Amino acid sequence: MASVNKVIIVGNLGRDPEMRTFPSGDQVANVTIATTDRWRDKNSGENREATEWHRVVFNGKLAEIVGQYLRKGSQVYVEGSLRTRKWTDQASGQERYATEIRADTMQMLGSRQGGGQQQGGYGGDDGYGESSYQAPSRPASAPMQQRPAPAPMQQRSAPAPMAPPPQRAASGFDDMDDDIPF
């Protein structure tokens, strides 16, 4: 029987990305993303919420984009898989574990004017404040040491000003909200 290890979250960064570069030139970005579940308590009628924090690891080109564009509070959509790391604590000698999401796909959500948060702006920017990037797929059997070092990053010029969105023909749906999730 086949198994599936797939995670999809939409949430906000709890702090700026923590960036690391390995001697090979590969970059890694670590972030914590908060997701909040909201509901109304059936007994008291009060609104309740619970926040869950997720550790997310971005590698390679995806890490470069995260480091360049995401900041504390940025809203982001992430797809990936769960990974558990094990290590021995140097101070106590105890074995420690950490479960993280290894991101394969990331999409920046929100607008560029979103309260001082710089969002959007990478390659596939559609002009509506959303951008996405999908990391190249990795063969499951290839160890990380065999991946070639990425090419040096070229200097990019400032992004061109955004053009206004195209005008829609009157269809009777002009009063509909553009934030439809599909």
Coordinates of C-alpha atoms in Angstrom, one line a residue:
M1 CA 0.0 0.0 0.0
A2 CA 1.3 3.5 -0.9
S3 CA 1.6 6.2 1.7
V4 CA 1.4 10.0 1.5
N5 CA 3.4 12.7 3.3
K6 CA 1.9 16.0 2.3
V7 CA 1.4 19.2 4.3
I8 CA -0.4 22.4 3.2
I9 CA -0.5 25.4 5.4
V10 CA -1.5 29.1 5.1
G11 CA -0.3 31.3 7.8
N12 CA 1.9 34.2 8.9
L13 CA 5.6 34.3 9.7
G14 CA 6.3 34.7 13.4
R15 CA 9.7 36.3 12.8
D16 CA 12.1 37.2 9.9
P17 CA 13.6 34.2 8.1
E18 CA 16.8 32.8 9.6
M19 CA 19.2 32.3 6.7
R20 CA 22.3 30.0 6.5
T21 CA 24.7 29.3 3.7
F22 CA 26.7 26.1 3.5
P23 CA 30.3 25.9 2.2
S24 CA 28.9 24.3 -1.0
G25 CA 26.9 27.6 -1.6
D26 CA 23.5 26.1 -0.9
Q27 CA 21.2 28.3 1.2
V28 CA 18.7 27.2 3.8
A29 CA 15.9 29.5 5.3
N30 CA 14.2 28.5 8.5
V31 CA 10.9 30.2 9.5
T32 CA 8.1 29.7 11.9
I33 CA 4.6 30.0 10.6
A34 CA 1.5 30.5 12.7
T35 CA -1.8 29.0 11.7
T36 CA -4.9 30.0 13.7
D37 CA -8.1 28.0 14.1
R38 CA -11.2 30.1 15.1
W39 CA -14.5 28.8 16.3
R40 CA -17.5 29.7 18.4
D41 CA -17.8 27.8 21.7
K42 CA -21.2 25.9 21.7
N43 CA -21.6 26.2 25.5
S44 CA -20.7 29.8 26.2
G45 CA -21.2 31.3 22.7
E46 CA -17.8 33.0 23.0
N47 CA -15.4 33.2 20.1
R48 CA -12.3 31.0 20.6
E49 CA -9.0 30.6 18.8
A50 CA -6.0 28.3 18.9
T51 CA -2.7 29.1 17.3
E52 CA -0.3 26.4 16.1
W53 CA 3.3 27.1 15.3
H54 CA 5.0 25.2 12.4
R55 CA 8.8 25.1 11.7
V56 CA 9.4 25.3 8.0
V57 CA 12.6 24.7 6.1
F58 CA 13.2 26.1 2.6
N59 CA 16.2 25.0 0.5
G60 CA 18.1 26.2 -2.6
K61 CA 16.4 28.8 -4.8
L62 CA 13.3 28.8 -2.6
A63 CA 15.4 29.8 0.4
E64 CA 16.9 32.7 -1.6
I65 CA 13.4 33.9 -2.4
V66 CA 12.2 33.6 1.2
G67 CA 15.2 35.5 2.5
Q68 CA 14.7 38.2 0.0
Y69 CA 10.9 38.8 0.1
L70 CA 9.4 37.4 3.4
R71 CA 9.4 39.2 6.7
K72 CA 7.8 38.9 10.1
G73 CA 4.0 38.9 9.6
S74 CA 4.1 38.0 5.9
Q75 CA 1.2 35.7 4.9
V76 CA 2.3 32.6 2.9
Y77 CA 1.0 29.4 1.4
V78 CA 3.4 26.5 1.8
E79 CA 3.2 22.9 0.5
G80 CA 5.8 20.3 1.6
S81 CA 6.3 17.2 3.6
L82 CA 7.0 16.4 7.3
R83 CA 10.6 15.5 8.3
T84 CA 11.8 14.6 11.8
R85 CA 15.5 15.3 12.7
K86 CA 17.3 13.6 15.5
W87 CA 20.4 14.8 17.3
T88 CA 22.2 14.5 20.6
D89 CA 22.2 17.6 22.8
Q90 CA 25.8 18.7 23.5
A91 CA 25.0 20.0 27.0
S92 CA 22.9 17.2 28.4
G93 CA 23.8 14.3 26.2
Q94 CA 20.0 13.6 25.6
E95 CA 18.6 12.7 22.2
R96 CA 16.4 15.5 20.8
Y97 CA 13.9 15.5 18.0
A98 CA 12.4 18.2 15.8
T99 CA 9.6 17.8 13.3
E100 CA 9.6 20.3 10.5
I101 CA 8.0 20.9 7.2
R102 CA 10.4 20.7 4.2
A103 CA 8.8 23.1 1.8
D104 CA 8.5 22.2 -1.9
T105 CA 6.2 25.0 -3.0
M106 CA 5.6 28.5 -1.6
Q107 CA 3.2 31.3 -2.6
M108 CA 3.4 34.8 -1.1
L109 CA -0.1 36.1 -0.3
G110 CA -1.4 39.6 0.5
S111 CA -0.5 42.9 -1.2
R112 CA 2.7 44.8 -1.5
Q113 CA 1.2 47.6 0.5
G114 CA 0.2 45.2 3.4
G115 CA 1.2 47.2 6.5
G116 CA 4.9 47.6 5.7
Q117 CA 5.3 44.0 4.8
Q118 CA 7.2 43.5 1.5
Q119 CA 5.4 40.7 -0.3
G120 CA 5.1 39.6 -3.9
G121 CA 7.7 40.6 -6.3
Y122 CA 9.4 37.4 -7.5
G123 CA 9.3 36.3 -11.1
G124 CA 5.8 35.0 -11.4
D125 CA 4.2 38.1 -10.0
D126 CA 0.7 38.4 -11.5
G127 CA 0.2 42.1 -10.7
Y128 CA -2.4 41.3 -8.0
G129 CA 0.0 40.9 -5.1
E130 CA 0.6 37.2 -5.3
S131 CA 3.7 35.3 -6.4
S132 CA 4.6 31.7 -6.3
Y133 CA 7.7 29.5 -6.8
Q134 CA 7.9 25.8 -6.9
A135 CA 11.2 24.2 -6.1
P136 CA 12.6 21.7 -8.6
S137 CA 11.7 18.2 -7.7
R138 CA 14.4 16.1 -6.0
P139 CA 14.8 12.4 -6.7
A140 CA 14.2 10.6 -3.4
S141 CA 17.3 8.4 -3.8
A142 CA 19.8 11.2 -4.5
P143 CA 21.7 12.3 -1.4
M144 CA 22.0 16.1 -0.8
Q145 CA 25.8 16.0 -1.1
Q146 CA 25.6 15.1 -4.8
R147 CA 23.7 18.2 -5.8
P148 CA 25.7 20.8 -7.7
A149 CA 26.3 24.2 -6.2
P150 CA 23.9 26.8 -7.5
A151 CA 25.1 29.4 -10.1
P152 CA 26.0 32.7 -8.6
M153 CA 23.0 35.1 -8.2
Q154 CA 23.0 37.8 -10.8
Q155 CA 22.2 41.4 -9.9
R156 CA 18.6 42.2 -10.6
S157 CA 17.4 45.7 -11.4
A158 CA 14.5 47.2 -9.5
P159 CA 11.1 45.8 -10.5
A160 CA 9.1 47.8 -13.1
P161 CA 6.1 49.7 -11.8
M162 CA 2.9 47.6 -11.9
A163 CA 0.4 48.3 -14.6
P164 CA -3.2 48.7 -13.6
P165 CA -5.3 45.5 -13.8
P166 CA -7.1 44.9 -17.1
Q167 CA -10.6 46.4 -17.3
R168 CA -13.4 43.8 -17.2
A169 CA -16.4 44.0 -19.4
A170 CA -19.7 44.7 -17.7
S171 CA -21.0 41.2 -16.9
G172 CA -23.3 41.9 -13.9
F173 CA -20.7 40.4 -11.6
D174 CA -18.7 43.7 -11.0
D175 CA -19.8 43.9 -7.4
M176 CA -18.4 40.5 -6.6
D177 CA -15.4 40.4 -4.3
D178 CA -12.1 39.5 -6.1
D179 CA -10.8 37.4 -3.1
I180 CA -12.5 34.2 -4.3
P181 CA -10.2 31.4 -3.2
F182 CA -10.2 29.6 -6.5

